[in-house]
Each structure stands twice: as C-alpha cells, then as structure tokens.
Coordinates of C-alpha atoms in Angstrom, one line a residue:
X18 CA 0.0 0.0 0.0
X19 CA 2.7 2.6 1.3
X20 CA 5.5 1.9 -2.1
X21 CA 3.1 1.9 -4.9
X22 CA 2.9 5.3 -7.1
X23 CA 0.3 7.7 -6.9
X24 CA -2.3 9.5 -9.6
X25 CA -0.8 12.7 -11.1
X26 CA -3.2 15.1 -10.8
X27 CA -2.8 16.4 -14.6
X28 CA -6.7 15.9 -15.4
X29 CA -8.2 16.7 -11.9
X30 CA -10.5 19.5 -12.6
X31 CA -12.0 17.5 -15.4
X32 CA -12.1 14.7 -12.7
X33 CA -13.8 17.0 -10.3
X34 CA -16.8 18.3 -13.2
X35 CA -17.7 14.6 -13.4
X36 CA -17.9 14.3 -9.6
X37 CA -19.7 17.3 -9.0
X38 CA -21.9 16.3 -11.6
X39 CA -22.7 13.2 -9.9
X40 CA -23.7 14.5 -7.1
X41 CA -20.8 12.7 -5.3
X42 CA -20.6 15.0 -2.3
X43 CA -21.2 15.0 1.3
X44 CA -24.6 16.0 0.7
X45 CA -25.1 13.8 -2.1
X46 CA -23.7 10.8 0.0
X47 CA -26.0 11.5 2.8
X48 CA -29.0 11.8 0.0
X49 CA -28.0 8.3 -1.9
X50 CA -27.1 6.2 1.5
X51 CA -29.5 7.6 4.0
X52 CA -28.9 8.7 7.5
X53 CA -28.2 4.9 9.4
X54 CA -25.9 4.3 6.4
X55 CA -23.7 7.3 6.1
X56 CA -23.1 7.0 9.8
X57 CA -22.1 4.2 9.6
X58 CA -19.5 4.5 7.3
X59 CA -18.2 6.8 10.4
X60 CA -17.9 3.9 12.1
X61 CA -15.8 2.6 8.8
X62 CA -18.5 0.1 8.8
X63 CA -19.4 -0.5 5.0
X64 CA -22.4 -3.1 4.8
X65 CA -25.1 -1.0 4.3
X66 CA -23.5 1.4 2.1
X67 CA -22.7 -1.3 -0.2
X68 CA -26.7 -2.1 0.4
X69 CA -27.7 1.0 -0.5
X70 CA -25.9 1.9 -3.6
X71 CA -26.6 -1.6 -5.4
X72 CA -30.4 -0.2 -5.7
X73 CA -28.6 2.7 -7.3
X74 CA -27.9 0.2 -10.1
X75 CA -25.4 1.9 -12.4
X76 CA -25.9 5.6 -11.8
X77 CA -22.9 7.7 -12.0
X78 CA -23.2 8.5 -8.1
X79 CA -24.0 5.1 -6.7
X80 CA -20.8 4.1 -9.4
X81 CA -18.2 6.5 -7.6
X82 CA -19.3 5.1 -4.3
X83 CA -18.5 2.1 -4.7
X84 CA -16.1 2.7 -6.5
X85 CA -13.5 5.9 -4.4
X86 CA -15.1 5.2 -1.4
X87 CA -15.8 1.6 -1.0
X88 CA -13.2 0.1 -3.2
X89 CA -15.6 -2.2 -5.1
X90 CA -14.6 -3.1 -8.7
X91 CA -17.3 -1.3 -11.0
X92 CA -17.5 -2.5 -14.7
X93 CA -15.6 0.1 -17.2
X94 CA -18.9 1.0 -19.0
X95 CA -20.1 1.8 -15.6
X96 CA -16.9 3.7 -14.8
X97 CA -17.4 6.1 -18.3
X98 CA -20.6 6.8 -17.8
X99 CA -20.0 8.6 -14.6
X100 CA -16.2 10.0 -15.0
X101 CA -13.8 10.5 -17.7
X102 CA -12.2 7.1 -17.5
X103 CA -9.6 7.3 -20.0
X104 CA -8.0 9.9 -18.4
X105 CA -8.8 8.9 -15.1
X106 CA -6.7 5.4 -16.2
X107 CA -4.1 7.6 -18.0
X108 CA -3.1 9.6 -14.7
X109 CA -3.5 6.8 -12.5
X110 CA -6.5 7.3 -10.3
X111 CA -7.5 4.0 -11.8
X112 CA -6.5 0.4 -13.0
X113 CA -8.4 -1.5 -15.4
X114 CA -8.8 -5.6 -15.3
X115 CA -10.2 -8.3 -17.3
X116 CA -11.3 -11.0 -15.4
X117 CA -14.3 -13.4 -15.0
X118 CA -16.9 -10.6 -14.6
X119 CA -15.5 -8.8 -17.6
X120 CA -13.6 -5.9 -18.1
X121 CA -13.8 -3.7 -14.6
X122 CA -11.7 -1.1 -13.1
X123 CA -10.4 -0.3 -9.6
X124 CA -9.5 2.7 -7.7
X125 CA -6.3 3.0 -6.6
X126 CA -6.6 5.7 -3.8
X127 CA -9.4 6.8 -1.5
X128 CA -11.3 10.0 -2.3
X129 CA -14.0 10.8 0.3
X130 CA -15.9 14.2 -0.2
X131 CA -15.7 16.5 2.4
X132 CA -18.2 19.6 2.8
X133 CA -16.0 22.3 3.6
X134 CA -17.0 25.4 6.2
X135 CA -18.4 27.8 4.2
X136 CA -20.6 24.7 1.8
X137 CA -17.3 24.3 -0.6
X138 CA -17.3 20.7 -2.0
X139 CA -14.0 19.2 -1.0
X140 CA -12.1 15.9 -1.7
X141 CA -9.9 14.2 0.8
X142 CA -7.5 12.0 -1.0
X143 CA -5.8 8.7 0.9
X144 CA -4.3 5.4 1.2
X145 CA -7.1 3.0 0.0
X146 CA -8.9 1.3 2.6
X147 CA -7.4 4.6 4.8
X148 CA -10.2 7.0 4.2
X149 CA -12.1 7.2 7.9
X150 CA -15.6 6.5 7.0
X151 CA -14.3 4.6 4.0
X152 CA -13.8 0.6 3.4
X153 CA -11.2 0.4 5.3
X154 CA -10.9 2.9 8.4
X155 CA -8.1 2.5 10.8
X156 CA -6.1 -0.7 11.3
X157 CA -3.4 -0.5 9.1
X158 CA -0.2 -1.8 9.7
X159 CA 1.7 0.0 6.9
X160 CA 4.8 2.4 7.7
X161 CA 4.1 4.9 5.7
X162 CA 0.4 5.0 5.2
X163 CA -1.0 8.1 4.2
X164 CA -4.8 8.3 6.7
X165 CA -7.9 10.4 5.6
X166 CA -9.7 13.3 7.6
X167 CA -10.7 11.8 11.3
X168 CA -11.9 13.2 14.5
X169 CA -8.2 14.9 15.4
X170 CA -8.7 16.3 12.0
X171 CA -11.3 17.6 12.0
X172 CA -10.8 18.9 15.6
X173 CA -8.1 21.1 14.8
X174 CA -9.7 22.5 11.4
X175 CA -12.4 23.2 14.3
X176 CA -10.7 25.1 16.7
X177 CA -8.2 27.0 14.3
X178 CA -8.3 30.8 13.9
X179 CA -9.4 31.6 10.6
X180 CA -8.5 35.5 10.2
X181 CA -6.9 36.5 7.2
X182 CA -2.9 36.3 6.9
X183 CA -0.7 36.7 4.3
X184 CA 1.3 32.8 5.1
X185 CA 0.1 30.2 7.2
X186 CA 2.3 26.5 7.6
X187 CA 0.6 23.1 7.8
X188 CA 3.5 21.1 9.6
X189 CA 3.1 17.3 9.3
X190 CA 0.3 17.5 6.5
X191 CA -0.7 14.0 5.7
X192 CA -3.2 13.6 3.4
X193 CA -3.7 17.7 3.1
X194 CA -6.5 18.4 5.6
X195 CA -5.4 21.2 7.3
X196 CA -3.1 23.1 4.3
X197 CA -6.8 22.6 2.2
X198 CA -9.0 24.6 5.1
X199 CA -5.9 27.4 5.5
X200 CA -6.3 27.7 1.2
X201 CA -9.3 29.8 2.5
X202 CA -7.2 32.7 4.4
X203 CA -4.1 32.4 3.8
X204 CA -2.3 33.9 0.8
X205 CA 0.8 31.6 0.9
X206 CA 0.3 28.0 2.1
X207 CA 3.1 25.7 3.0
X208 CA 3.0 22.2 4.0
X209 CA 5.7 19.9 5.3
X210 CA 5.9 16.1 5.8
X211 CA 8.5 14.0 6.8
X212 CA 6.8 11.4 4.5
X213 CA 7.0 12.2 0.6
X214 CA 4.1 10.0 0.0
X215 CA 1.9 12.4 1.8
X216 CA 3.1 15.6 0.3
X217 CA 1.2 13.8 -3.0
X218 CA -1.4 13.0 -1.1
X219 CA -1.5 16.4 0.0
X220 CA -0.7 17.4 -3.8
X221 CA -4.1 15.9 -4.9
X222 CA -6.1 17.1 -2.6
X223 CA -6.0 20.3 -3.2
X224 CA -5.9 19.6 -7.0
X225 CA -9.1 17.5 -6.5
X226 CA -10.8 20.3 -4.5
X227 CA -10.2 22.7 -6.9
X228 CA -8.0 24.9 -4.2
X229 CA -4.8 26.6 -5.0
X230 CA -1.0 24.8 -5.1
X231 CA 0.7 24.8 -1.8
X232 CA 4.9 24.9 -1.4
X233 CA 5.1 21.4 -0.7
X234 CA 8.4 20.4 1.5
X235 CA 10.2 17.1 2.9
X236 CA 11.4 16.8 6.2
X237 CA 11.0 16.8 10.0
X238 CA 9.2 19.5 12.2
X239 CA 10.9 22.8 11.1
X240 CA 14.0 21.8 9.3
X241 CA 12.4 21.7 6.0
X242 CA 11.3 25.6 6.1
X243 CA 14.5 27.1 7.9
X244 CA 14.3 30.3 9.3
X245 CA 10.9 31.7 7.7
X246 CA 8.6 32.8 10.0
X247 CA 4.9 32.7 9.9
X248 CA 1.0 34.2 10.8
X249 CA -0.4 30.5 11.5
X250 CA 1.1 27.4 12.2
X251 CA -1.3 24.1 12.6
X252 CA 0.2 20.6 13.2
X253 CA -2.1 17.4 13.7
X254 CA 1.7 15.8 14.5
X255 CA 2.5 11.9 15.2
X256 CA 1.8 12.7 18.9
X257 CA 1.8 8.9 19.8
X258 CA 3.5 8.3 22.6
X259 CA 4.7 4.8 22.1
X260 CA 7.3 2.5 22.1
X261 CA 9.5 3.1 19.1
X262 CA 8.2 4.9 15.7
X263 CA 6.2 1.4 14.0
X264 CA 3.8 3.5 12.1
X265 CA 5.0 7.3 10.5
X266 CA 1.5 8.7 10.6
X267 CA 1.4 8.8 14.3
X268 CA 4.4 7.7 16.2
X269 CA 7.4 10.8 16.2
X270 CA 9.7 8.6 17.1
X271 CA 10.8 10.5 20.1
X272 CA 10.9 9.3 23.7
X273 CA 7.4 10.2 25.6
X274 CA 5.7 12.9 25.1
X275 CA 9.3 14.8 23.3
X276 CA 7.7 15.2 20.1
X277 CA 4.7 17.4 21.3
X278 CA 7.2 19.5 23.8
X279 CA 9.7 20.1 21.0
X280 CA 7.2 20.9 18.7
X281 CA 5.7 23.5 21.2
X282 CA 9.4 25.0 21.8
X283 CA 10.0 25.5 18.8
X284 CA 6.9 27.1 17.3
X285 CA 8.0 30.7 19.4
X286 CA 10.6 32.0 17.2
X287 CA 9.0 30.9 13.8
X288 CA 5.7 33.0 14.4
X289 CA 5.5 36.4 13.1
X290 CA 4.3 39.0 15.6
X291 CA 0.3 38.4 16.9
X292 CA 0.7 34.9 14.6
X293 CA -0.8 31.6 16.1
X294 CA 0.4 28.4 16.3
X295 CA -1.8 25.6 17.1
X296 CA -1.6 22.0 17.9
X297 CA -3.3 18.7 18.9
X298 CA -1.1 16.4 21.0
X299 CA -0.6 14.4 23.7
X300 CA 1.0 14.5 26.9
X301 CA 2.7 12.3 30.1
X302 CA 1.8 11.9 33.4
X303 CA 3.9 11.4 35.4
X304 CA 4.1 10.6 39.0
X305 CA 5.0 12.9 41.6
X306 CA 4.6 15.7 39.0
X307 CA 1.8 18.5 37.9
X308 CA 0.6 18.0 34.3
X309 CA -0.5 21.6 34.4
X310 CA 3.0 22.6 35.8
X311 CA 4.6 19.8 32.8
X312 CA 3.0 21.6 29.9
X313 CA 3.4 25.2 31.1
X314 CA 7.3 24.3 30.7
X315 CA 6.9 23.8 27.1
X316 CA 5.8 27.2 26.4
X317 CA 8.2 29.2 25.0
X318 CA 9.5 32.6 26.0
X319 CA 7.2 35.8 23.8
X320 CA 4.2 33.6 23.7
X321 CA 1.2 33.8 25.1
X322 CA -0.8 29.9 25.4
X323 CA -4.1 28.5 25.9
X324 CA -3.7 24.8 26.5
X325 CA -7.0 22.5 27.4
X326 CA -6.7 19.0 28.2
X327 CA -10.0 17.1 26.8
X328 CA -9.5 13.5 27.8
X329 CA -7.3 11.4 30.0
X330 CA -6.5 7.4 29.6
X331 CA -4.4 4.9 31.8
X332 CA -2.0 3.4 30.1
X333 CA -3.8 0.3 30.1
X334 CA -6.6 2.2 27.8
X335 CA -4.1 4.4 26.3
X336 CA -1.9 1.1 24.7
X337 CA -5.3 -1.0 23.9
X338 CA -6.4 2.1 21.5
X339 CA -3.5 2.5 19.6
X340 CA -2.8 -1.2 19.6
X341 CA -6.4 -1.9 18.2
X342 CA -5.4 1.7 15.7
X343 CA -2.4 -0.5 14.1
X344 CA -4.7 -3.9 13.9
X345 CA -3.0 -5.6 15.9
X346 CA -5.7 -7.0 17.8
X347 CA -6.2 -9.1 14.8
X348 CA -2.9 -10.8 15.1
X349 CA -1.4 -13.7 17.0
X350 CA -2.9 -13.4 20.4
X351 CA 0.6 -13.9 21.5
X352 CA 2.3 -10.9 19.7
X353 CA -0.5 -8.9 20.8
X354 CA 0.7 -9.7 24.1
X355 CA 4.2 -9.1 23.7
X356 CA 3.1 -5.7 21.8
X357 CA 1.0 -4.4 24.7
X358 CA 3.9 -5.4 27.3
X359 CA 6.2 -3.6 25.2
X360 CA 4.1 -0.6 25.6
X361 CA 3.5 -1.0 29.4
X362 CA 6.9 -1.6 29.8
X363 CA 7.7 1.9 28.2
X364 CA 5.1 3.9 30.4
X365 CA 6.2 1.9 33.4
X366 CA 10.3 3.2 32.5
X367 CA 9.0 6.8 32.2
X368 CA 6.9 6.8 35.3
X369 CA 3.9 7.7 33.1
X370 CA 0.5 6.7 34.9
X371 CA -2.0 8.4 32.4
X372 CA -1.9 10.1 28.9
X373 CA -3.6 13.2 28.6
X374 CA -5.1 14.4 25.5
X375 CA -5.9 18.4 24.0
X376 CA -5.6 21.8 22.5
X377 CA -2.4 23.8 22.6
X378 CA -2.7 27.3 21.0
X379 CA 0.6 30.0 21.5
X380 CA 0.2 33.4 20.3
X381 CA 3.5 35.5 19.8
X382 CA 2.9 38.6 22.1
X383 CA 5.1 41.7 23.6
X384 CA 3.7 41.4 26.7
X385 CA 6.0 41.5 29.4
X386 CA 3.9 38.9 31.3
X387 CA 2.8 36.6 28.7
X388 CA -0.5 34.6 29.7
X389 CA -0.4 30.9 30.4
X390 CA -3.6 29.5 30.7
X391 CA -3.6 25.1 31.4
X392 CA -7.4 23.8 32.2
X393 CA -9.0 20.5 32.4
X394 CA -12.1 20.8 29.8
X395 CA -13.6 17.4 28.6
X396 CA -17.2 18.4 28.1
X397 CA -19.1 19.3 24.9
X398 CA -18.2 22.5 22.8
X399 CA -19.9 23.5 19.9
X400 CA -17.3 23.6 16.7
X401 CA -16.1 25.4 15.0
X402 CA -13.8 27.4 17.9
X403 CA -11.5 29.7 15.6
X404 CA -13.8 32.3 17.1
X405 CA -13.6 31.3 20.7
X406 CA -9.8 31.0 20.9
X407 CA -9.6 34.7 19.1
X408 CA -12.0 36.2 22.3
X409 CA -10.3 33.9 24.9
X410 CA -6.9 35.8 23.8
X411 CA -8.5 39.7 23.8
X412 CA -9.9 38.8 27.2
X413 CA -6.3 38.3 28.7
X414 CA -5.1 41.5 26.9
X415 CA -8.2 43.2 28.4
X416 CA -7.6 41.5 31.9
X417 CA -3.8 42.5 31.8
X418 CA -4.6 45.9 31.2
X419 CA -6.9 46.8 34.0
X420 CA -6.1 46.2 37.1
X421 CA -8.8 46.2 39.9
X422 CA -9.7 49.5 40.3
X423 CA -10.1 49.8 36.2
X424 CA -12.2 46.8 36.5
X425 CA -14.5 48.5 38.5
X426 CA -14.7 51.8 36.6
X427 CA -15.9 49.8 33.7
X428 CA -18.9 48.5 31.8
X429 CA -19.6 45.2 31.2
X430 CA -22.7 42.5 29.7
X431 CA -23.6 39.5 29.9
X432 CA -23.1 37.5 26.8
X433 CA -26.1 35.7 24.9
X434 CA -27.4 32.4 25.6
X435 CA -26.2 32.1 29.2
X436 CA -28.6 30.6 31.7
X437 CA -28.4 30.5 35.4
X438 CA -29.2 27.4 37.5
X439 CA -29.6 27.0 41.0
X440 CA -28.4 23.5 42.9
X441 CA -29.9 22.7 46.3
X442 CA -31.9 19.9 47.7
X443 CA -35.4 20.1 46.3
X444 CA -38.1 22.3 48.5
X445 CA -35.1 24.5 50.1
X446 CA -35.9 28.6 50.8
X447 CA -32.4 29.2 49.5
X448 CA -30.4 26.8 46.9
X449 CA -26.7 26.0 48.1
X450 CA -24.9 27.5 45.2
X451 CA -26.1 29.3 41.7
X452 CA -24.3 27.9 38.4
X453 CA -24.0 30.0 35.3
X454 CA -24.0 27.9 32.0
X455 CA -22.9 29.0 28.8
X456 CA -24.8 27.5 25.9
X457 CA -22.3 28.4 23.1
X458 CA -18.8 28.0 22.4
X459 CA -16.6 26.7 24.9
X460 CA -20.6 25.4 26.7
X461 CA -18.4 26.8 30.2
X462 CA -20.4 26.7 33.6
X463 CA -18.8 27.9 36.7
X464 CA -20.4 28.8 40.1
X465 CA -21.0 31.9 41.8
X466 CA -22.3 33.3 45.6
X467 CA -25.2 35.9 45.4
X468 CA -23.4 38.8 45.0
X469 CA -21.9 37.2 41.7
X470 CA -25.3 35.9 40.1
X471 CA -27.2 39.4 41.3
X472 CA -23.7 41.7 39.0
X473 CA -23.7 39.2 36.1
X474 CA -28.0 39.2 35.9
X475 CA -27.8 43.4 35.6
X476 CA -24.9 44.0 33.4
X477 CA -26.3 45.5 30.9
X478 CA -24.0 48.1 30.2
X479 CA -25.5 51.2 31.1
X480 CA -23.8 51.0 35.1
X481 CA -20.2 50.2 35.4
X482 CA -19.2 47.6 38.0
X483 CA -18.6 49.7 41.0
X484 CA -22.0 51.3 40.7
X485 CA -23.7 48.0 40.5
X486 CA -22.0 46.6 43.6
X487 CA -22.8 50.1 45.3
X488 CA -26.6 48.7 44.3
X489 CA -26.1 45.1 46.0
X490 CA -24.7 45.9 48.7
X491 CA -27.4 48.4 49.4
X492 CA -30.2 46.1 48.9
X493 CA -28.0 43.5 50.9
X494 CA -27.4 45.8 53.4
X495 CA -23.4 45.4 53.3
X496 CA -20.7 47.9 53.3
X497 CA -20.0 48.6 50.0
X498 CA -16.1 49.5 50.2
X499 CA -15.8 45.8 51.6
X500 CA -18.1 44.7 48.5
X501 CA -15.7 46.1 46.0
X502 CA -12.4 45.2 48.1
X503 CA -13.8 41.4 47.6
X504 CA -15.2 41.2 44.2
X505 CA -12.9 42.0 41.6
X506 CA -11.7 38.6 41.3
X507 CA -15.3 37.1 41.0
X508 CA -15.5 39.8 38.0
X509 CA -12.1 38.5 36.8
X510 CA -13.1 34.9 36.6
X511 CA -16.3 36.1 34.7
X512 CA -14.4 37.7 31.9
X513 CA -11.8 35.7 31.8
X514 CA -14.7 32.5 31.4
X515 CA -16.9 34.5 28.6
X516 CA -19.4 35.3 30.7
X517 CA -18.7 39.1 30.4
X518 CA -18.0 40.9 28.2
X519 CA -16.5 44.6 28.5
X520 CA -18.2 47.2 26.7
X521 CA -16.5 50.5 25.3
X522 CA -18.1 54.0 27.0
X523 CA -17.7 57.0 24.1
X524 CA -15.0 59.1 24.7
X525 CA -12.4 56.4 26.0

C-alpha cells in the first residue's frame, strides 16, 4: 500500500466536473445512502452502504461510491458513464482488469468528499482502505500509510483561527487536511511532511478540490522551512507516545511525550508577531509531578498559550487504542501480548501513569507577562472554535490591562445564551450554590455566591461595576467598600470565562 505510485493530478478538474456532476458529495452521500448508512460509514462500517448503492444500479453516483469510497470493482462502462475514464486510467487514479466478470476497473486511492465550512465541496484524497468513513478505516499496519480526515482532523480544522494572513504552515500535512482549510485565508500555504508520500497526497487534494497549489516540503518539524517565519502554524503531528516509531503517521519517534514539547518549543521563534500556532497532542503523566505545571514548561519565551486538556486514559486504555489503531488486535494473540507489554513496559520506564489528550494554541505577544492558561475541559463544545480562541486571547489583553480599580470603573454585559441554574436539595428557601451555563462555544459553567449571580443578571452596560456593587450591597445591606475590596476577582473569573464581556463608553 505505502510503495506503490500515486495519480498525477494532470486531469483533476475535469475529474472533479464529473464528480460534482454526480452528485458525489457530502450531501449527495447523505441523500444516496441515508442517515443509518452514512453514519455508519463513520464507524468505517461498510455493509449498508454497499446495500444502498446496489439499488442505485449503475448511476454515476452510486458508481463512484463504490467505486472511491468503498473500493468495489465497478465494470468500465459503468466507470465512463459517470467519469472521464480514459484519463482517469491515464493519470493513475485507476487500473483497469479483465477477469471473470469482464472488463472492470479499480480505484487506486481513497477520495471521500468533504463539505468544507463555508458549503465548498472538497475531496480528501488517501491510502485506500485509509479513508475514515471509507472501506477500510483505521487498522493499518503499513509504515508509511498516508490516513484520511478523522476526529483529530477535523478537531483542529475546528478550533483553528481563521482570520486573514498573508502565510500560514501546515506542519506534518498528511493527506492535506489542514493546508486545504488554511487555502481559504491564507495567501501563501506551506505544508511539510517527513513522509514524501503524503506531500502527494496532500498534492491531490487540493488539485481535486479545486483549491490553489501549496509549497510542498520534505522533512522533520521545522527543518524543512528554515528560518521563515509565519501568521499561522497548525500541526495534527504523530503525537503517539509509544514504544518506538512502527507507524509514521502517528508515532514521532521520540521518547514520551518529546515530540509534542519540541514541537511546542520551537513554534515561538518561527511565528510572526500576533501569529498563532496551534496543535493537537498528547501528553505524560507522570508521577509525583503536575501535568499543568509539565506543559506550562513547554511554552516558549514571547508567547502567550491557551492549552485545554480534553480527555485522560491509563495506560492500560491508552496502549489497547493504539494497539487496536495498528490492527493488531487481529494478530497472533501472542504478539498482541508481547506488543501491549512492550508498551506498558515503556510507560512503566518513564513513570507515566495516564496520557492526557488536548488543544495547545501559542500566540507571539510583547507582553512582558505573557499569559499561560492550562485547564482541564472534557465536556461538549460547539465547533467550529477559531472564534472562541480569538475572544479567549482579547480577554487576557483586556484582563492584563486593567487592574482592579479599572475593573470597576468599567462596563460590562452578559453574553447571549447564558442561563443560570440554582443547585440545592429540592423544597429548600435558599439553593446551596447558583451555576451560570454558557450554551455556546466553549458550553463553560462555573459557580458563583449571590453577590456574583445578582452583578452578572444586571450588566447591561449602562452601570459600570462599582455602581452595581454600590446597588447590591445596598439592597444587601453590606458595606460597600468591603463589596468592591472582595469582588474584583469574581469579575475577573467572569471575563476571563466568557461570561462578560466589556463594553466601550464614548470618549475612552
């Protein structure tokens, strides 16, 4: 799978015509297999999309199905019906055979359709049998097999900042993912792999989507791009940590969690002034040590950081996913054995008792105290987050601006969609604590005393903070210098969260 050559992608807009034609989309997948089908090619389960598009008989849509995204042999008249076959064969994107059911052809790569954020009809291009939510899914054992969009992928297109800039770098590309979404907003694109097969991958991709050419280089983390500097860096690296580097398109081949903390360390100097750089990865713990105080050492001096850890596995859980990732569950039972002690063994030599999982997002700053923020965060958020991680890093500017006193002299509101709940045992005068829930982005709740539900539920702008704790403690009967001496932080907290926003008064 991982030595034999790949299309060229000399006729892939006429390629593309016959696709979009077809109707051979995300939408157009979802419309020919129907709901219970098309998830479950999620799940890389295949039976009842094959179900599906044999009542499709020989249309041109139910043809490329099976055909890019199922890897079923289709007979050639089938094949020209619904594509330009000829030069489909002539580039490579298919082989032809004669056999006992006649004269068919076969794809030779994976192409899934991916709807794109603003409706764009995109193709991911893979490995075959690599395409997640194609035949084949996950469970290769290949070196250097070249995977389709998944979950991480699709999690950092998510959470990325989408603002215009003039270069953005897609570091550790694979099949293109990334480098395609930062087509969008970025004037120059450059994407780097240590694997050559996937810079072709990454090559037809964007051919097959009809996006523009990226600077495709060779090589590990930033050697291939030497000293340029850029306004966004993403990297879905091989953050695997894992005993040896088996399988390129996740392990980095460093010990522990090295590859993520490099990676991190080095993103600082090659960001241009207010760029980002953001990353999936995971990270060690280790006994006797803070995670939070593990990853704040990675950040690197100039940067600000916003790093949220989503999951967390034992190792035992941790080894039996990325054994099960490789296939080798489906091996001799003992190998499997020897793999998985080879793994615990590993952890066991670094003290490692759990692997955490998340977001890490630097943004170059002159700040003379950069901001470090490390949080624990594994509940729902609502995608995409390129918006949310934009206001998460005004709020620190606006927090490191104003110290107490400003805080009080200014105006804030509550943002949309937040509702406030209140926890106690059922019949009580007085409920134990209040909770404020957001219901967008980040989906944050945090809990606050009286004082801090009564300020957040009459910020509407028109009173600045002091005057409204002036208010409470009035109708609380309190001394209001103590009320403002004790509740800055809560107001803190609140804009630092999202709950609050500030709001600018004419004339300042």
């Amino acid at each position: 799978m991982s030595t034999t050559s790949l299309p060229t992608p000399d006729h892939a807009a006429e390629l593309r015509g016959a696709m979009l034609a077809a109707g051979f989309t995300a939408d157009g997948l979802l419309d020919l297999l129907g709901a219970p089908a098309y998830a479950a090619l999620a799940r890389s389960e295949t039976v009842p999309a094959l179900r599906a598009t044999r009542g499709g008989g020989d249309g041109p849509l139910a043809t490329l199905v099976r055909l890019f995204l199922l890897q079923q042999p289709v007979p050639y008249a089938h094949a020209a019906s619904a594509m330009p076959v000829e030069a489909a064969l002539a580039d490579g994107w298919l082989r032809r055979a004669a056999g006992a059911d006649g004269d068919t052809v076969h794809a030779t790569v994976d192409v899934r359709p991916y709807g794109g954020p603003d409706g764009e009809d995109w193709f991911i291009v893979s490995d075959l049998g690599c395409a997640v939510g194609g035949a084949g899914g996950i469970g290769s054992r290949e070196e250097g097999v070249v995977l389709g969009v998944g979950g991480a992928s699709t999690t950092l297109a998510g959470i990325t900042v989408r603002t215009p800039v003039g270069s953005a770098l897609d570091l550790g590309t694979g099949s293109g993912i990334q480098a395609l979404h930062a087509t969008r907003h970025a004037t120059r694109v450059t994407a780097t792999d240590v694997n050559p097969r996937a810079l072709g991958f990454t090559r037809l991709t964007l051919a097959l989507s009809g996006a523009p050419e990226a600077e495709l280089l060779t090589g590990s983390l930033f050697e291939p791009v030497g000293e340029a500097t850029y306004d966004l860096i993403v990297s879905n690296p091989p953050f695997v940590i894992s005993p040896g580097a088996r399988l390129t398109y996740r392990d980095g081949g460093m010990g522990g969690d090295d590859l993520c903390r490099t990676l991190v360390q080095q993103a600082g100097a090659r960001l241009n002034p207010g760029g980002y750089a953001q990353f999936l990865g995971n990270w060690q713990h280790v006994e006797g040590e803070d995670w939070h105080d593990r990853l704040r050492s990675w950040v690197p001096r100039g940067c600000d950081a916003w790093i949220v850890q989503r999951d967390v596995q034992d190792v035992t859980q941790y080894a039996e996913l990325w054994l099960r990732d490789a296939g080798d569950h489906r091996t001799d039972p003992a190998e499997y054995a020897r793999r998985y002690e080879d793994w615990l063994d590993e952890f066991e030599a670094r003290k490692t008792k759990s692997v955490g999982f998340g977001w890490i997002t630097l943004r170059r700053t002159d700040a003379a105290e950069p901001s470090i923020v490390v949080e624990e965060w594994p509940h729902t958020v609502e995608q995409p987050l390129g918006d949310a991680v934009l206001a998460h890093f005004a709020r620190q500017d606006y927090l490191r601006e104003h110290d107490d006193a400003a805080l009080l002299e200014a105006h804030f509101t509550l943002v949309e969609e937040v509702v406030q709940e209140q926890v106690g045992p059922p019949g009580a005068e007085d409920p134990e604590h209040v909770v404020l829930r957001q219901n967008r982005g980040m989906r944050r709740a945090t809990k606050v005393d009286t004082v801090g539900a009564g300020f957040a539920g009459v910020c509407d702008g028109s009173l600045s903070a002091g005057r409204i704790l002036d208010a409470i403690a009035q109708l609380m009967q309190e001394d209001p210098v103590m009320l403002r001496d004790r509740t800055p932080e809560a107001i803190r907290l609140l804009v630092e969260q999202g709950f609050l926003e500030p709001v600018e008064r004419p004339g300042r």
